[in-house]
């Protein structure tokens, strides 16, 4: 007995098995040579060396049988072992030795070729090995000599197929006219020799793995031939079980259309129309259904790229950047001449990206542990003392109206202005906000100030907050009030007052009649706040839901079921658009840049000229179907994903299909149960002011659109959904996720400030800085007011650790704002835990790091078209003021010994479920990267896991298993990593909340609503009790239960892409036909091995029966009679 690798396999067992059912030809004569006692480690090698040294035919065949037996019964591991021991090389040598003779013995060659095919498709280097052994062209010659013999030809073809896994081998065969040889073996439909024909088609497909071979095939005009072959085989495939050959032909077409020339040939030869026709037949037959997906993918791939119907890919909104000569680059990027490169290039790029995931982990211990030098001189830090009012005796001590105590930082005057709509406060320079704008503009170049002044002027002249937008709602308002509502902030004081009071009373009546009490929301306050918000287009209208408010839906909303094959069907319908143009309207019905556009009376009406709105264009495609194009981020031509728009003039109970055609993310939770949200004005006026998850037939897939002028290679994705409106002539709003505007934040903070008991809660809203567009970025301090003004109490307050929470750096992640809202409301509440937290900590919140992006409906960036969460290393004070000053505040806290105990930046996640944290750990990063650095001596406080561990118990939406603590190079400039590394905050996190829902816990299978998001914000606060040092006084053990400190029982797993880990769920994107799998090849080979031998018998070798060695399992109808029909 000799051991077999590490798999505990022994020869004895197999030989016993073989003896039990010994094939007839397994003679006594050959047995001794096999059971001869070689050294225990080299049994296989002995066998292989015997094989290469060309013994007599019979023992060679016996060796092949044993090898085949080993292979067939073996695991992948065993096969791999055989390959490492030189099995492929031995077989190749045997093949060359046998095949070279003038009249090769096919009784030997057939099993040899069969075994080579089986081993070969498991050996990644088989092509190279074959070339080295001189076997590639030899096999091609054997094929040519034996095309009359179906079994021999099939065996040669399989071997050619596996050899072609190497590009150079495939090219070698192609250069030697192998393509023609193989192509001629593919006949029109026949019932004979199906396995050999399939082998020929598969070999042909395999040879097309190289560009040279594809070019050669296209230039020879084979594309037309392949299409005719497919048409023919397809027509008769059902009756005759030839579906597999159709599959293989599709695979050939897929390979050919990797090249531009191939796609052109495919299209010009009517490939799309042909496949469209055959696919419709497929849909009627269950047997043919498997052909639908590859056909649809092929059509999609070959559809000519259609530029988006835009004059420019640049955003409709541009903003003059301070210090830059032009607001935007003068021209769009030139169309990329090489853009029509083959798609395989794309795939390769994607592959290498994935392979690089681990390389993204930071393995440089110095970079992980050493603090970089501060990005600014120390002298710049004292300005931030104003953002620490809790350290000021006067601020803290005054219980009543604390905001009056500091004109510089208080917002009360400004907010009074908000409520009154008072003209004098709308000049843009009122005291409340001016403090910080001077502080930030001190370093501004002149250009910035000028731009701001201009913007302010424009905004404040035109700023009218008019409640009402869509025609139908406007009517409703008129019915209620007799006149369109309007509030102005223009110069004409008298008129303004009159309008205001009239408007005010109308609003009062409307709200009185229809309004619902929405906690922490005051419509009039919202309107006043919106009047102060500065937008690039100078929005003068409010979206109704933002004004009126939203109540969380009663109950839960389950994830939408995904209809089987919905994606296939949608893509098919897209193809249809190009082939059957009857009923295609293609009329622009909304254009953000053309307000004069006339919309047909029977069309839906669209509008997005309000805060966070970002629909750029709507095209009516068919009677009930609309293509929607989103506006790119300001000053940019990309990042589209978020949407928010108004739709009206609908007919009730009709399914309308919407296609958002320029999404950019490669996958979306819309494929996994997520629905967009809809708000109906009619429903709201009837007492149901809810954003509801809505839509059926939801699907997210790659489409055939490309940028209007930019790189053709850019891929867009379609989000399609169907909505059936409940009411005729309603005004509805549709959004990617529950909107939360900047004006909502400012109004909300005001309501909160008014709601707290100033004797207990210290709540101070200040301005961190002004944004590029001149919007104040709020910073809030919350803590418990000291019990007395005595030294001891005041001292306790000053020693409270700081917790810094930020959010909404990415405007498209509105869920982050709802979580932040939950946090703010909880911290201001009378809940005993909130009270404990306020007594334990000073909270500093910057709820919206990117107000300008939020206001202008961008998805990712701010006005400088930068992702602000990549700017933390060295934030520019002019271009990224909010990041610059947030970091400044953190530096300041650091400099006075008040480094935050916890930092958390709230985000939203479009591609994962649940809520989870990303943290930072040196050890875990090194472990995960497989770094050679010895971590045994490395000390690291495992306390970064306490909060996630606690949240896992407290927060139903939270998933500990989704968290990770890896530090990536590509994220070295994010808030989380910079605050951890530069400020030394151990517990520095990104909190990601799903846009969709949960797949664990009590919310499993449900989509999250604003209620769940807000709850998460509260639970996050709860979890902070787990990091309080003074456990006794807080009684936090009782409040949050026992916290297990032995937390290192989970390891970080996934790495992530962007802020988001790659979606683990599979999606039907494959542009390619699925590759043939090894089991199919095995089964084909086995069938060939056991097939009747008639044709070979005729060749004169019939008397020596070939032993099938028990390898045959799948029997296929024997190939009889004439061989291949004459070559085509
Ligand atoms: Zn984000």
PDB file of N, CA, C and O and ligand atoms in Angstrom, residues 665 808-813 815-816 859-860 867 869-870 905-909 990-992 995 1058-1060, ligand 1:
ATOM      1  N   UNK A 665     -24.288  52.756 -10.657  1.00  0.00           N
ATOM      2  CA  UNK A 665     -23.757  51.641  -9.862  1.00  0.00           C
ATOM      3  C   UNK A 665     -24.027  50.320 -10.578  1.00  0.00           C
ATOM      4  O   UNK A 665     -25.052  50.165 -11.242  1.00  0.00           O
ATOM      5  N   UNK A 808     -24.371  62.465   6.431  1.00  0.00           N
ATOM      6  CA  UNK A 808     -24.839  62.962   5.132  1.00  0.00           C
ATOM      7  C   UNK A 808     -23.739  63.671   4.349  1.00  0.00           C
ATOM      8  O   UNK A 808     -23.980  64.675   3.711  1.00  0.00           O
ATOM      9  N   UNK A 809     -22.555  63.092   4.379  1.00  0.00           N
ATOM     10  CA  UNK A 809     -21.518  63.652   3.514  1.00  0.00           C
ATOM     11  C   UNK A 809     -21.843  63.301   2.071  1.00  0.00           C
ATOM     12  O   UNK A 809     -21.484  64.028   1.144  1.00  0.00           O
ATOM     13  N   UNK A 810     -22.553  62.191   1.894  1.00  0.00           N
ATOM     14  CA  UNK A 810     -23.007  61.790   0.563  1.00  0.00           C
ATOM     15  C   UNK A 810     -24.497  62.115   0.437  1.00  0.00           C
ATOM     16  O   UNK A 810     -25.323  61.490   1.093  1.00  0.00           O
ATOM     17  N   UNK A 811     -24.819  63.071  -0.420  1.00  0.00           N
ATOM     18  CA  UNK A 811     -26.199  63.570  -0.447  1.00  0.00           C
ATOM     19  C   UNK A 811     -27.234  62.506  -0.810  1.00  0.00           C
ATOM     20  O   UNK A 811     -28.362  62.571  -0.354  1.00  0.00           O
ATOM     21  N   UNK A 812     -26.838  61.526  -1.637  1.00  0.00           N
ATOM     22  CA  UNK A 812     -27.793  60.496  -2.035  1.00  0.00           C
ATOM     23  C   UNK A 812     -28.158  59.557  -0.907  1.00  0.00           C
ATOM     24  O   UNK A 812     -29.066  58.742  -1.049  1.00  0.00           O
ATOM     25  N   UNK A 813     -27.454  59.652   0.224  1.00  0.00           N
ATOM     26  CA  UNK A 813     -27.702  58.733   1.327  1.00  0.00           C
ATOM     27  C   UNK A 813     -28.621  59.383   2.350  1.00  0.00           C
ATOM     28  O   UNK A 813     -28.249  59.660   3.493  1.00  0.00           O
ATOM     29  N   UNK A 815     -30.946  58.210   3.968  1.00  0.00           N
ATOM     30  CA  UNK A 815     -31.205  57.415   5.178  1.00  0.00           C
ATOM     31  C   UNK A 815     -30.301  57.854   6.328  1.00  0.00           C
ATOM     32  O   UNK A 815     -30.706  57.809   7.493  1.00  0.00           O
ATOM     33  N   UNK A 816     -29.081  58.304   5.982  1.00  0.00           N
ATOM     34  CA  UNK A 816     -28.181  58.772   7.038  1.00  0.00           C
ATOM     35  C   UNK A 816     -28.827  59.920   7.822  1.00  0.00           C
ATOM     36  O   UNK A 816     -28.682  60.018   9.042  1.00  0.00           O
ATOM     37  N   UNK A 859     -25.766  63.267  -5.949  1.00  0.00           N
ATOM     38  CA  UNK A 859     -25.784  61.944  -5.351  1.00  0.00           C
ATOM     39  C   UNK A 859     -24.575  61.719  -4.457  1.00  0.00           C
ATOM     40  O   UNK A 859     -24.689  61.194  -3.369  1.00  0.00           O
ATOM     41  N   UNK A 860     -23.410  62.131  -4.927  1.00  0.00           N
ATOM     42  CA  UNK A 860     -22.181  61.759  -4.232  1.00  0.00           C
ATOM     43  C   UNK A 860     -21.362  62.957  -3.760  1.00  0.00           C
ATOM     44  O   UNK A 860     -20.741  62.915  -2.716  1.00  0.00           O
ATOM     45  N   UNK A 867     -15.775  63.981  -3.974  1.00  0.00           N
ATOM     46  CA  UNK A 867     -16.371  63.179  -2.925  1.00  0.00           C
ATOM     47  C   UNK A 867     -15.752  63.670  -1.610  1.00  0.00           C
ATOM     48  O   UNK A 867     -14.571  63.474  -1.348  1.00  0.00           O
ATOM     49  N   UNK A 869     -15.905  62.689   1.248  1.00  0.00           N
ATOM     50  CA  UNK A 869     -15.373  61.674   2.161  1.00  0.00           C
ATOM     51  C   UNK A 869     -14.050  61.099   1.660  1.00  0.00           C
ATOM     52  O   UNK A 869     -13.626  60.041   2.105  1.00  0.00           O
ATOM     53  N   UNK A 870     -13.440  61.763   0.710  1.00  0.00           N
ATOM     54  CA  UNK A 870     -12.085  61.396   0.301  1.00  0.00           C
ATOM     55  C   UNK A 870     -11.138  62.582   0.501  1.00  0.00           C
ATOM     56  O   UNK A 870     -10.066  62.637  -0.062  1.00  0.00           O
ATOM     57  N   UNK A 905     -19.478  58.540  11.604  1.00  0.00           N
ATOM     58  CA  UNK A 905     -19.973  59.253  10.425  1.00  0.00           C
ATOM     59  C   UNK A 905     -21.110  58.409   9.831  1.00  0.00           C
ATOM     60  O   UNK A 905     -20.893  57.245   9.485  1.00  0.00           O
ATOM     61  N   UNK A 906     -22.301  58.990   9.736  1.00  0.00           N
ATOM     62  CA  UNK A 906     -23.470  58.223   9.292  1.00  0.00           C
ATOM     63  C   UNK A 906     -23.561  58.213   7.763  1.00  0.00           C
ATOM     64  O   UNK A 906     -23.539  59.265   7.125  1.00  0.00           O
ATOM     65  N   UNK A 907     -23.698  57.019   7.209  1.00  0.00           N
ATOM     66  CA  UNK A 907     -23.821  56.845   5.759  1.00  0.00           C
ATOM     67  C   UNK A 907     -25.014  55.949   5.429  1.00  0.00           C
ATOM     68  O   UNK A 907     -25.615  55.351   6.321  1.00  0.00           O
ATOM     69  N   UNK A 908     -25.290  55.856   4.148  1.00  0.00           N
ATOM     70  CA  UNK A 908     -26.302  54.922   3.656  1.00  0.00           C
ATOM     71  C   UNK A 908     -25.652  53.969   2.675  1.00  0.00           C
ATOM     72  O   UNK A 908     -24.640  54.295   2.059  1.00  0.00           O
ATOM     73  N   UNK A 909     -26.213  52.807   2.555  1.00  0.00           N
ATOM     74  CA  UNK A 909     -25.612  51.774   1.727  1.00  0.00           C
ATOM     75  C   UNK A 909     -26.620  51.248   0.717  1.00  0.00           C
ATOM     76  O   UNK A 909     -27.696  50.827   1.091  1.00  0.00           O
ATOM     77  N   UNK A 990     -17.630  54.341  10.523  1.00  0.00           N
ATOM     78  CA  UNK A 990     -18.622  54.707   9.528  1.00  0.00           C
ATOM     79  C   UNK A 990     -19.826  53.842   9.844  1.00  0.00           C
ATOM     80  O   UNK A 990     -19.673  52.629   9.996  1.00  0.00           O
ATOM     81  N   UNK A 991     -20.995  54.457   9.969  1.00  0.00           N
ATOM     82  CA  UNK A 991     -22.190  53.625  10.160  1.00  0.00           C
ATOM     83  C   UNK A 991     -22.947  53.595   8.846  1.00  0.00           C
ATOM     84  O   UNK A 991     -23.339  54.625   8.313  1.00  0.00           O
ATOM     85  N   UNK A 992     -23.133  52.415   8.316  1.00  0.00           N
ATOM     86  CA  UNK A 992     -23.819  52.238   7.042  1.00  0.00           C
ATOM     87  C   UNK A 992     -25.216  51.703   7.296  1.00  0.00           C
ATOM     88  O   UNK A 992     -25.386  50.673   7.931  1.00  0.00           O
ATOM     89  N   UNK A 995     -30.377  50.990   2.284  1.00  0.00           N
ATOM     90  CA  UNK A 995     -31.512  51.646   1.647  1.00  0.00           C
ATOM     91  C   UNK A 995     -32.677  50.674   1.533  1.00  0.00           C
ATOM     92  O   UNK A 995     -33.791  51.070   1.234  1.00  0.00           O
ATOM     93  N   UNK A1058     -15.697  50.859  -2.987  1.00  0.00           N
ATOM     94  CA  UNK A1058     -16.223  52.169  -2.677  1.00  0.00           C
ATOM     95  C   UNK A1058     -16.439  52.194  -1.162  1.00  0.00           C
ATOM     96  O   UNK A1058     -15.632  51.665  -0.430  1.00  0.00           O
ATOM     97  N   UNK A1059     -17.532  52.762  -0.699  1.00  0.00           N
ATOM     98  CA  UNK A1059     -17.805  52.575   0.714  1.00  0.00           C
ATOM     99  C   UNK A1059     -18.507  51.252   0.905  1.00  0.00           C
ATOM    100  O   UNK A1059     -18.880  50.907   1.994  1.00  0.00           O
ATOM    101  N   UNK A1060     -18.712  50.565  -0.182  1.00  0.00           N
ATOM    102  CA  UNK A1060     -19.637  49.451  -0.120  1.00  0.00           C
ATOM    103  C   UNK A1060     -19.025  48.140  -0.559  1.00  0.00           C
ATOM    104  O   UNK A1060     -18.419  48.057  -1.607  1.00  0.00           O
TER     105      UNK A1060
HETATM  106 ZN1  LIG B   1     -21.611  57.182   1.949  1.00  0.00          ZN
END
